[in-house]
N, CA, C and O atoms as a Tinker XYZ file with bonds, in Angstrom:
   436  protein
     1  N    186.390000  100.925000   54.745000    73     2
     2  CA   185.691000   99.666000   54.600000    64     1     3
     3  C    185.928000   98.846000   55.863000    63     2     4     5
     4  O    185.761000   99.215000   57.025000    81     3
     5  N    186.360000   97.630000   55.405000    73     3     6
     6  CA   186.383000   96.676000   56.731000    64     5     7
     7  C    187.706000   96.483000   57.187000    63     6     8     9
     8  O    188.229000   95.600000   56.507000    81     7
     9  N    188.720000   97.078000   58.328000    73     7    10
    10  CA   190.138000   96.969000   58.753000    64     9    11
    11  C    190.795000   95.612000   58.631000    63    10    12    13
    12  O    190.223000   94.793000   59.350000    81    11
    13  N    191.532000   95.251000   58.140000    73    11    14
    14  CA   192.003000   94.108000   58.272000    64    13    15
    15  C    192.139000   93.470000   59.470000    63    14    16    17
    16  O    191.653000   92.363000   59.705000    81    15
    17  N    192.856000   94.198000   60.332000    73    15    18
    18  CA   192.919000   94.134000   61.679000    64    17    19
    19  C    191.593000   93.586000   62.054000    63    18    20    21
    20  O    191.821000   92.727000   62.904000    81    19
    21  N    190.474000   93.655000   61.861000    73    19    22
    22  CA   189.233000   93.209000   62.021000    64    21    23
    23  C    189.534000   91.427000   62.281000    63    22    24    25
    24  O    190.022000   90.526000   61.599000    81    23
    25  N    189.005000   91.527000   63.507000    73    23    26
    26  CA   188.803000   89.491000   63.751000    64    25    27
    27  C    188.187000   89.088000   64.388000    63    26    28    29
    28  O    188.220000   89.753000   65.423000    81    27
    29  N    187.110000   87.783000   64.503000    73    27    30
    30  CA   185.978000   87.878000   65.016000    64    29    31
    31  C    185.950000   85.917000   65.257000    63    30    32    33
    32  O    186.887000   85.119000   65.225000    81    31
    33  N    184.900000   85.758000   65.418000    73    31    34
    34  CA   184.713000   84.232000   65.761000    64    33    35
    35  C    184.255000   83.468000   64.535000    63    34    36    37
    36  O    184.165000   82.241000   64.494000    81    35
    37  N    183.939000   84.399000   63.416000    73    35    38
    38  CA   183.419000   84.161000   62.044000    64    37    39
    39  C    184.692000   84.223000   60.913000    63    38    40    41
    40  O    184.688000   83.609000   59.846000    81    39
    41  N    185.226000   84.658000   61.152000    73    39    42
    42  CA   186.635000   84.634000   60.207000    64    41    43
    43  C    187.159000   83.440000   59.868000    63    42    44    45
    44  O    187.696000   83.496000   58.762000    81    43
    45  N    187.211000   82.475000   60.337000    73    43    46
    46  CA   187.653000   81.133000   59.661000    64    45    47
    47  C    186.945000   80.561000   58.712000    63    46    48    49
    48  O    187.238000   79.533000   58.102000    81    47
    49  N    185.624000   81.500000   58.533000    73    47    50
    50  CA   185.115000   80.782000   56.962000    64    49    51
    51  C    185.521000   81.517000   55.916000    63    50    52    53
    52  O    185.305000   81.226000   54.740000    81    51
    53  N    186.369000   82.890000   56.479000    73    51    54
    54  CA   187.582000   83.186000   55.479000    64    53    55
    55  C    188.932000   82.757000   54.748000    63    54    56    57
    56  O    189.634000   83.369000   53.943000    81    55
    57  N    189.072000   81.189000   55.448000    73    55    58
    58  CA   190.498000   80.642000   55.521000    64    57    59
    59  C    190.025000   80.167000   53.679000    63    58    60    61
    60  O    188.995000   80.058000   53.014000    81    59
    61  N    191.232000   80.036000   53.523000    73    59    62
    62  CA   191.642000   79.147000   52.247000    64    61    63
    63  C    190.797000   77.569000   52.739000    63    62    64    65
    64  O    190.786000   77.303000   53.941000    81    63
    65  N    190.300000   76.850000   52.003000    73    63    66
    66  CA   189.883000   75.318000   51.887000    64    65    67
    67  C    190.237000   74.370000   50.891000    63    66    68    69
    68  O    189.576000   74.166000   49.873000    81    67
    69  N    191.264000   73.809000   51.193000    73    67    70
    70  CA   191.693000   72.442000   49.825000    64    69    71
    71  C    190.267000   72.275000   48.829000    63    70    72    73
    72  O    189.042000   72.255000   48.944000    81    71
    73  N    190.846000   72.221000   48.262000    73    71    74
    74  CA   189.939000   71.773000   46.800000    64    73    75
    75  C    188.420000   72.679000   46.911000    63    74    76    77
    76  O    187.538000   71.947000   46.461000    81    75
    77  N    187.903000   73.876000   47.311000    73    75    78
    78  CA   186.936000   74.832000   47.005000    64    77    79
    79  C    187.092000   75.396000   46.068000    63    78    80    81
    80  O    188.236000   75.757000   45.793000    81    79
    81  N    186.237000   75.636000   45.385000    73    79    82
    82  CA   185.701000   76.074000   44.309000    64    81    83
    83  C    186.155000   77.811000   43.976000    63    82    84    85
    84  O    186.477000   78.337000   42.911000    81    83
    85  N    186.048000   78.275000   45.085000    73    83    86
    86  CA   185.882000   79.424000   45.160000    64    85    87
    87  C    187.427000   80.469000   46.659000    63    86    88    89
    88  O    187.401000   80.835000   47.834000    81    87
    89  N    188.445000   80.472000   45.497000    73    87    90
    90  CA   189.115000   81.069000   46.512000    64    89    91
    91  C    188.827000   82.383000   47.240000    63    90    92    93
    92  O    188.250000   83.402000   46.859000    81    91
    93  N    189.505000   81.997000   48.610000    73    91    94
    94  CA   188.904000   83.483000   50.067000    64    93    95
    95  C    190.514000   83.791000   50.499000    63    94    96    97
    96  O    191.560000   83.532000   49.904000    81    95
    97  N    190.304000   84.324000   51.535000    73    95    98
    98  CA   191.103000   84.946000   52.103000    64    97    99
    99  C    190.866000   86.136000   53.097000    63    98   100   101
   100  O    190.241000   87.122000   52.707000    81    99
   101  N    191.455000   86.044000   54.631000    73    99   102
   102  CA   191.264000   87.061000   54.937000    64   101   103
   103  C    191.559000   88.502000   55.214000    63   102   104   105
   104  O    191.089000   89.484000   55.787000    81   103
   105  N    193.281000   87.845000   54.025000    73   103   106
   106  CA   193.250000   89.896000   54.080000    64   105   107
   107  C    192.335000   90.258000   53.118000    63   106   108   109
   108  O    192.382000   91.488000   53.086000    81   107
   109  N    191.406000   89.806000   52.194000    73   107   110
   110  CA   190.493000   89.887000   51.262000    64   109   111
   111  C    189.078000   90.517000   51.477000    63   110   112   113
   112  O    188.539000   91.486000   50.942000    81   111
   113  N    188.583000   89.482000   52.613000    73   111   114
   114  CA   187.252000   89.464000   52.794000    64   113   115
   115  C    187.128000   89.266000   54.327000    63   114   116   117
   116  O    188.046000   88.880000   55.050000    81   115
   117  N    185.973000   89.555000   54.694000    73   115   118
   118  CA   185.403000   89.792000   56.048000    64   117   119
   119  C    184.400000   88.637000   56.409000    63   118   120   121
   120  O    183.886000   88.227000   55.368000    81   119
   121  N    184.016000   88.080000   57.334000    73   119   122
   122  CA   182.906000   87.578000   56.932000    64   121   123
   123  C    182.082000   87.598000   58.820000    63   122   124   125
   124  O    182.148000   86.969000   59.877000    81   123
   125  N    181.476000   88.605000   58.299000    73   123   126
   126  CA   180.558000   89.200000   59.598000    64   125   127
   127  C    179.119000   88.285000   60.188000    63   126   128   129
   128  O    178.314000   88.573000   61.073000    81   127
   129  N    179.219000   86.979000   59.198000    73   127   130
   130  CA   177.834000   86.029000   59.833000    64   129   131
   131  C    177.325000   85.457000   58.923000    63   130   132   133
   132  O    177.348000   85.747000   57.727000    81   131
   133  N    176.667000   84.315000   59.626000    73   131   134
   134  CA   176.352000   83.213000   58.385000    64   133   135
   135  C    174.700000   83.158000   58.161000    63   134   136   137
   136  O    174.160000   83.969000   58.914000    81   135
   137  N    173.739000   82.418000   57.324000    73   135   138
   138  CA   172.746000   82.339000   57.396000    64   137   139
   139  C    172.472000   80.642000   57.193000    63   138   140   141
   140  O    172.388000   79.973000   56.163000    81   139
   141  N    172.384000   80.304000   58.467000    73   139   142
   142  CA   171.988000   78.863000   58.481000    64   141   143
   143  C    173.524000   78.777000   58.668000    63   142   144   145
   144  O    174.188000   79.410000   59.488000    81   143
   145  N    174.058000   77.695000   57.574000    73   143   146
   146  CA   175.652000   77.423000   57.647000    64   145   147
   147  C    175.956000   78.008000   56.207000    63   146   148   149
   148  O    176.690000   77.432000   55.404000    81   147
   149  N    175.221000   79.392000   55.928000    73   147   150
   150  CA   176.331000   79.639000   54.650000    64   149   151
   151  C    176.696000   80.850000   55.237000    63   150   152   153
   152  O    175.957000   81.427000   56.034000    81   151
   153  N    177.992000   81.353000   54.832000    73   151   154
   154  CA   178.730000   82.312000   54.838000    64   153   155
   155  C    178.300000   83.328000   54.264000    63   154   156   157
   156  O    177.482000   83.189000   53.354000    81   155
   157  N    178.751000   84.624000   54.660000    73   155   158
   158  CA   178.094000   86.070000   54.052000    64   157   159
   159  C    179.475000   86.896000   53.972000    63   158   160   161
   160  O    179.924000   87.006000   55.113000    81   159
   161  N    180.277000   87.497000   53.041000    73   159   162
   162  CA   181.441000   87.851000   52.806000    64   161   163
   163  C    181.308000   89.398000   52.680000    63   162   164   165
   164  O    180.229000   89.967000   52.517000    81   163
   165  N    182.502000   90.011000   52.772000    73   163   166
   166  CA   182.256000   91.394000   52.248000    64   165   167
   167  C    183.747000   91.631000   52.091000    63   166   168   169
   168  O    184.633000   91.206000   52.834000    81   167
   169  N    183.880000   92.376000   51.007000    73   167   170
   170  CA   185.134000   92.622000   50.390000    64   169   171
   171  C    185.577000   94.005000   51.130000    63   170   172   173
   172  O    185.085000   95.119000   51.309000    81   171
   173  N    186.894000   93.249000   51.494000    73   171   174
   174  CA   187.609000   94.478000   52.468000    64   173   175
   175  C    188.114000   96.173000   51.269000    63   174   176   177
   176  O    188.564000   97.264000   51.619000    81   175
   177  N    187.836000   95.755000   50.187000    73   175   178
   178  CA   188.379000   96.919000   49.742000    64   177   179
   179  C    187.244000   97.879000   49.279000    63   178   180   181
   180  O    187.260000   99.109000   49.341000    81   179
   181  N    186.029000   96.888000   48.694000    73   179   182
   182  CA   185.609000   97.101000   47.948000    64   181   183
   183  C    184.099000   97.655000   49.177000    63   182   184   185
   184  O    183.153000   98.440000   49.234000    81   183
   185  N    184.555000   96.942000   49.690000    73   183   186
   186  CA   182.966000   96.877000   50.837000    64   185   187
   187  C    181.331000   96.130000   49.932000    63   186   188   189
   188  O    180.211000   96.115000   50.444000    81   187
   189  N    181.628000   95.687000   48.775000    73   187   190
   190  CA   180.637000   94.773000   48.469000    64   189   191
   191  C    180.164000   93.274000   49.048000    63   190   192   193
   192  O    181.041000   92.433000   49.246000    81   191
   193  N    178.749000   92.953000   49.319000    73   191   194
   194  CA   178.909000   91.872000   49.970000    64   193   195
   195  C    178.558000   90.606000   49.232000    63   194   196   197
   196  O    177.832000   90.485000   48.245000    81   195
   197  N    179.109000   89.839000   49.796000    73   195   198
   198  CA   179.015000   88.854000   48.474000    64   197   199
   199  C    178.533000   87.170000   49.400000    63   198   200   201
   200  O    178.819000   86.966000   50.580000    81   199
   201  N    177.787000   86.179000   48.512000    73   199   202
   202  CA   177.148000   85.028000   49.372000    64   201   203
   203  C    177.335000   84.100000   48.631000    63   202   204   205
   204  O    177.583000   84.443000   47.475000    81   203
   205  N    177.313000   82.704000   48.883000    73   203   206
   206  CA   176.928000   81.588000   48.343000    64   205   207
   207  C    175.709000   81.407000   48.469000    63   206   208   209
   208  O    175.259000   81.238000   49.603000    81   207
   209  N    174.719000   81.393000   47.157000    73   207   210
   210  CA   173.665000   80.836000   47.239000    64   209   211
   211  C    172.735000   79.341000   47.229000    63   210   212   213
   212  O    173.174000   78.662000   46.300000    81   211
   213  N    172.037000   78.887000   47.674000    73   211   214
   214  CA   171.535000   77.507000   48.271000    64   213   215
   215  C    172.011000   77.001000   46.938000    63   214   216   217
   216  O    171.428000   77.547000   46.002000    81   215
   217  N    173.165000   75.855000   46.499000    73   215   218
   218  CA   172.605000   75.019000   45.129000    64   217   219
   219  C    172.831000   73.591000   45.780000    63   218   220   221
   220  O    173.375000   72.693000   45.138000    81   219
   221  N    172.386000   73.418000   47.095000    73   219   222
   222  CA   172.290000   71.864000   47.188000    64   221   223
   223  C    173.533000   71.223000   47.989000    63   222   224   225
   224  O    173.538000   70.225000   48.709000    81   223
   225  N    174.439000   71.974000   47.696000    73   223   226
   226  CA   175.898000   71.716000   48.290000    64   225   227
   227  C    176.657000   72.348000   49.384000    63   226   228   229
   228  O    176.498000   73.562000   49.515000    81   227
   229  N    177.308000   71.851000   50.044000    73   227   230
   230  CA   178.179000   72.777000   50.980000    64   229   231
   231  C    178.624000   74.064000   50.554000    63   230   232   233
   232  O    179.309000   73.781000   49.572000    81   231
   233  N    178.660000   75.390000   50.695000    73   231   234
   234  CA   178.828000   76.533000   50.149000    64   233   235
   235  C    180.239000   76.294000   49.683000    63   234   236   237
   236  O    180.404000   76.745000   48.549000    81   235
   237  N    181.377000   75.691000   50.231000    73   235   238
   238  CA   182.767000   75.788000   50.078000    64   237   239
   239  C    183.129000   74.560000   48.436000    63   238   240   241
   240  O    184.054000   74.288000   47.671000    81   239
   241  N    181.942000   74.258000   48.637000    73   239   242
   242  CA   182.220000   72.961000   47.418000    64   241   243
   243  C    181.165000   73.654000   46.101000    63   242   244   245
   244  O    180.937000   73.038000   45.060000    81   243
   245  N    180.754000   74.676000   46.332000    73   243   246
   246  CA   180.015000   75.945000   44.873000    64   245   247
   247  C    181.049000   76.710000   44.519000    63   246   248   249
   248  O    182.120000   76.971000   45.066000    81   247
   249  N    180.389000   77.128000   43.190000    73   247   250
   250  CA   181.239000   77.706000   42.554000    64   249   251
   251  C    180.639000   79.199000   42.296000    63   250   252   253
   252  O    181.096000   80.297000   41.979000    81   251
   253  N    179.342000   78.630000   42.610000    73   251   254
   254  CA   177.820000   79.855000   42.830000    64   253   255
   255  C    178.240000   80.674000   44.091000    63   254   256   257
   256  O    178.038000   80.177000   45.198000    81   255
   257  N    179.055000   82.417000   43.928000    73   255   258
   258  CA   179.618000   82.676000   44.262000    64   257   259
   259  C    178.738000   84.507000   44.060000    63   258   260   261
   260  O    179.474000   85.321000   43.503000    81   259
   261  N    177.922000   84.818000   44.302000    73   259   262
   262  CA   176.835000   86.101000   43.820000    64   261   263
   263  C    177.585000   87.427000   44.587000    63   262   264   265
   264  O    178.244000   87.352000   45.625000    81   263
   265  N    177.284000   88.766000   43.731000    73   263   266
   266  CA   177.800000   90.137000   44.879000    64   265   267
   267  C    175.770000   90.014000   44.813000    63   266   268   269
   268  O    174.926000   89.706000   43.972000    81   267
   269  N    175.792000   90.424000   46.105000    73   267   270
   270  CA   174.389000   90.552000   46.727000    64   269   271
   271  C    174.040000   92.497000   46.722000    63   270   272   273
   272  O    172.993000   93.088000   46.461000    81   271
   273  N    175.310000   93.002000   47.096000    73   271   274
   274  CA   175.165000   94.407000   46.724000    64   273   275
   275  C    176.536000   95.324000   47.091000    63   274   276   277
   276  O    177.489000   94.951000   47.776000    81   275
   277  N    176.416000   96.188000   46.656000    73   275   278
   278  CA   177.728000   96.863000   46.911000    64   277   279
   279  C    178.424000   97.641000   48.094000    63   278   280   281
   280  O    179.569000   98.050000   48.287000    81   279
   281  N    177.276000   97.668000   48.785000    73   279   282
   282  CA   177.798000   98.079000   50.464000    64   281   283
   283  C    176.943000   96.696000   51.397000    63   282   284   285
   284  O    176.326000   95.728000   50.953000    81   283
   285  N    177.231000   97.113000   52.816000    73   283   286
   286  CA   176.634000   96.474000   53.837000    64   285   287
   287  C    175.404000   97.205000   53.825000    63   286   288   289
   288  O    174.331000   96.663000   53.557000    81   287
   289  N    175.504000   98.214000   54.061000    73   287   290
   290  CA   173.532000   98.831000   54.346000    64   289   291
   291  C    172.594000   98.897000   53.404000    63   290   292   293
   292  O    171.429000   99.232000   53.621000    81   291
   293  N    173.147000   98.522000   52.108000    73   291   294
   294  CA   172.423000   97.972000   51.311000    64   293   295
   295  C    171.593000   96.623000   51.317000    63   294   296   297
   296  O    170.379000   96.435000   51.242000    81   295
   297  N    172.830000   95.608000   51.452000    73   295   298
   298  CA   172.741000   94.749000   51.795000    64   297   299
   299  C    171.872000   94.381000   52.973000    63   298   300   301
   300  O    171.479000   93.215000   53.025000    81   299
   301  N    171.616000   94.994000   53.665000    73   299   302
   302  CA   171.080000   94.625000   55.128000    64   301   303
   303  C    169.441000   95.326000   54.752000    63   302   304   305
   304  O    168.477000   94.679000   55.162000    81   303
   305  N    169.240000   96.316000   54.169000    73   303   306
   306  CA   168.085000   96.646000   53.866000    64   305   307
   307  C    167.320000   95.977000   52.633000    63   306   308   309
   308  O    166.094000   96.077000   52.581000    81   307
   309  N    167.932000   95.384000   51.770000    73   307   310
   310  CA   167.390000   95.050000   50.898000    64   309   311
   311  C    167.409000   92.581000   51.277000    63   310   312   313
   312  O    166.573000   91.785000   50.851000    81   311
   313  N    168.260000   92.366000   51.862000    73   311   314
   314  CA   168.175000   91.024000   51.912000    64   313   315
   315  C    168.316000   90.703000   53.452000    63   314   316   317
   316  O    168.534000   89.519000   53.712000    81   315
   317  N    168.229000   91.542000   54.460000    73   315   318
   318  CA   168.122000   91.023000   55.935000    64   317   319
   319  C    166.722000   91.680000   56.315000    63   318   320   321
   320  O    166.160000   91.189000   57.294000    81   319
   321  N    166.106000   92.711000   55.671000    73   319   322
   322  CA   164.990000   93.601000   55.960000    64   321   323
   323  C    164.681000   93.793000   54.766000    63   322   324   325
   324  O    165.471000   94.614000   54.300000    81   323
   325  N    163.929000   93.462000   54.008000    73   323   326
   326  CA   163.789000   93.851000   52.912000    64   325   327
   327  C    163.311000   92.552000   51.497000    63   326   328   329
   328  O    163.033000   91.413000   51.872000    81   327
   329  N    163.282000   92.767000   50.498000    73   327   330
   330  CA   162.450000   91.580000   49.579000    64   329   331
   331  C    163.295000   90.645000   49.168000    63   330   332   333
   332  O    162.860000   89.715000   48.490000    81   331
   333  N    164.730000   90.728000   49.524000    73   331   334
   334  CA   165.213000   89.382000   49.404000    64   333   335
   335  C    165.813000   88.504000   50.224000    63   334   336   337
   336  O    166.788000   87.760000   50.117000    81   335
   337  N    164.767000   88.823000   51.349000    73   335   338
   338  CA   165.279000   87.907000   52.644000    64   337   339
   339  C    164.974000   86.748000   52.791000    63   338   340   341
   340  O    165.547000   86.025000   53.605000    81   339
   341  N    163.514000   86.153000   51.633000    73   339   342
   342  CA   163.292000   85.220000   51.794000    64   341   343
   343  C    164.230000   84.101000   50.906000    63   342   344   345
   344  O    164.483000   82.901000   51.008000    81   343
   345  N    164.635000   85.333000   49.868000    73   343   346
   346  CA   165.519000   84.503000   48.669000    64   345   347
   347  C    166.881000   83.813000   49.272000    63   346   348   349
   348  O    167.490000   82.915000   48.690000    81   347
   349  N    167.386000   84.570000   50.954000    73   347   350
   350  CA   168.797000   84.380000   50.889000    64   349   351
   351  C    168.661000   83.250000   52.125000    63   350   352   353
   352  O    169.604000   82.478000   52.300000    81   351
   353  N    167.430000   83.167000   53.005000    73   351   354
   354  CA   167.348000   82.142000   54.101000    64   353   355
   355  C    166.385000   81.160000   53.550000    63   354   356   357
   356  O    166.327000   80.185000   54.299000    81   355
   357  N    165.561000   81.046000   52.459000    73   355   358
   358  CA   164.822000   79.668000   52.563000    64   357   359
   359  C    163.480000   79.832000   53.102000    63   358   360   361
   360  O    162.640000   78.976000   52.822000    81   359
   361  N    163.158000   80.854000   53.865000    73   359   362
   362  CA   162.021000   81.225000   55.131000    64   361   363
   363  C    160.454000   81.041000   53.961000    63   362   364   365
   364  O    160.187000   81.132000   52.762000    81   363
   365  N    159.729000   80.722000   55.342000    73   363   366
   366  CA   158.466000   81.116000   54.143000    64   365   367
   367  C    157.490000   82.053000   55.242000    63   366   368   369
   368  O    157.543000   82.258000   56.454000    81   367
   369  N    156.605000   82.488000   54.161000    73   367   370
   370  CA   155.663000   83.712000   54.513000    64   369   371
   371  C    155.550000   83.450000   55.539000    63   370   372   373
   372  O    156.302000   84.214000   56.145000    81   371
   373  N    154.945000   82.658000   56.392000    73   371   374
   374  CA   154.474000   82.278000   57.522000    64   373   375
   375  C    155.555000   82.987000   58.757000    63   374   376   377
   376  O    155.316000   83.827000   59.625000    81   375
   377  N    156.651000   82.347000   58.452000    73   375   378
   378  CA   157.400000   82.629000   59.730000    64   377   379
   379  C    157.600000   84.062000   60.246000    63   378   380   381
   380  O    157.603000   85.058000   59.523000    81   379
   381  N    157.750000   84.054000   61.432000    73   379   382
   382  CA   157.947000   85.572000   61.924000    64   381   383
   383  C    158.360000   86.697000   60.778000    63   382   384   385
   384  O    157.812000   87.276000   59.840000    81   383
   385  N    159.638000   86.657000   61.410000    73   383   386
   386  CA   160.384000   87.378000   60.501000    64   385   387
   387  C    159.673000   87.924000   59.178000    63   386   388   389
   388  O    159.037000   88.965000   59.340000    81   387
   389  N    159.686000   87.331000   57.785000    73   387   390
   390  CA   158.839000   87.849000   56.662000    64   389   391
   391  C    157.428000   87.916000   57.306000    63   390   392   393
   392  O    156.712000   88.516000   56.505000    81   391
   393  N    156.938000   87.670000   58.065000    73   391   394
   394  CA   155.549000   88.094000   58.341000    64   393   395
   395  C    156.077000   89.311000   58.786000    63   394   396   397
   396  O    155.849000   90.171000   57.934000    81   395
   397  N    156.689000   89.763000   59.757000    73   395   398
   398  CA   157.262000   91.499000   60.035000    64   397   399
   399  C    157.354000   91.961000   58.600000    63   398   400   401
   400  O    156.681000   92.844000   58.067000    81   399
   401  N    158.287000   91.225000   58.073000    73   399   402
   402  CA   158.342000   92.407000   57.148000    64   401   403
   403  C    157.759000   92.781000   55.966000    63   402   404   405
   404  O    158.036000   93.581000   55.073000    81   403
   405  N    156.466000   91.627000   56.296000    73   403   406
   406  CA   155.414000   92.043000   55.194000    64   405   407
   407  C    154.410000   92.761000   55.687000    63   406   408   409
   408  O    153.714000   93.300000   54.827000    81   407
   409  N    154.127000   92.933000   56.735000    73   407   410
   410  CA   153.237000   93.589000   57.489000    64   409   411
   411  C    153.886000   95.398000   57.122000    63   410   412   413
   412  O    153.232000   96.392000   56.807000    81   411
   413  N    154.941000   95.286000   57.267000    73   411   414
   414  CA   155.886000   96.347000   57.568000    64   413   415
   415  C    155.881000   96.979000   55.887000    63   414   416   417
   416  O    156.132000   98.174000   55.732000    81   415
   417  N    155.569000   96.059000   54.624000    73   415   418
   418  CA   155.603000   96.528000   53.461000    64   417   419
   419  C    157.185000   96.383000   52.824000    63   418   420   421
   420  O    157.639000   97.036000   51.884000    81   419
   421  N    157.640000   95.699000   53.342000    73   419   422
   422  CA   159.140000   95.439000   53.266000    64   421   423
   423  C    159.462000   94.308000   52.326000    63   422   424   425
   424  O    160.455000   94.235000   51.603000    81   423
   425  N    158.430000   93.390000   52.444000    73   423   426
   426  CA   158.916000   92.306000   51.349000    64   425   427
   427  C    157.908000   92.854000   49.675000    63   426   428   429
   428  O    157.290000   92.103000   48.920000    81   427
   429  N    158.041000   94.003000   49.590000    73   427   430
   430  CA   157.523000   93.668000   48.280000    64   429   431
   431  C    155.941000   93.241000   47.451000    63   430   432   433
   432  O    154.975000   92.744000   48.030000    81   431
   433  N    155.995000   93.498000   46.366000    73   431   434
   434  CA   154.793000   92.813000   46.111000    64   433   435
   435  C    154.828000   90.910000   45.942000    63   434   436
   436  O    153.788000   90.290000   45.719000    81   435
């Protein structure tokens, strides 16, 4: 899965945060990039990836805490390329991106 040893410029949205909703950690979790300013996690043991989804609030102050899928290349095909990309950035048809990947047959009916 993901080495602990693993450390990056994104890892501090792995730290512990006073009063969040939702405890992290990074011998726990990974966190390889954000979308907008939310965090995208992946469990070092488990290799599932896991997100805060939009509810209005700072991601660290939710409790809305989703596994998005159980590996990364899942994950990346189905919500970075794929029909729930618009669900996890906000984007609409128009913009590039889902226009690729509707052209491409990627977002679905």
């Amino acid at each position: 899965m993901f080495d602990a040893a693993t450390v990056g410029g994104m890892q501090f949205y792995a730290d512990p945060v006073d009063g969040a909703e939702v405890g992290l950690g990074r011998e726990e979790w990974f966190c390889p990039g954000v979308v907008s300013d939310e965090p995208i996690f992946v469990n070092r043991s488990t290799g599932a990836v896991w997100y805060f989804p939009d509810t209005g609030i700072e991601w660290w102050k939710s409790a809305a805490f989703e596994r998005a899928a159980d590996d990364f290349i899942t994950f990346f095909l189905a919500w970075v390329a794929g029909p729930h990309y618009m669900q996890l950035t906000g984007s609409q048809p128009e913009e590039q991106w889902p226009d690729l990947l509707s052209m491409l047959g990627r977002l679905g009916g």
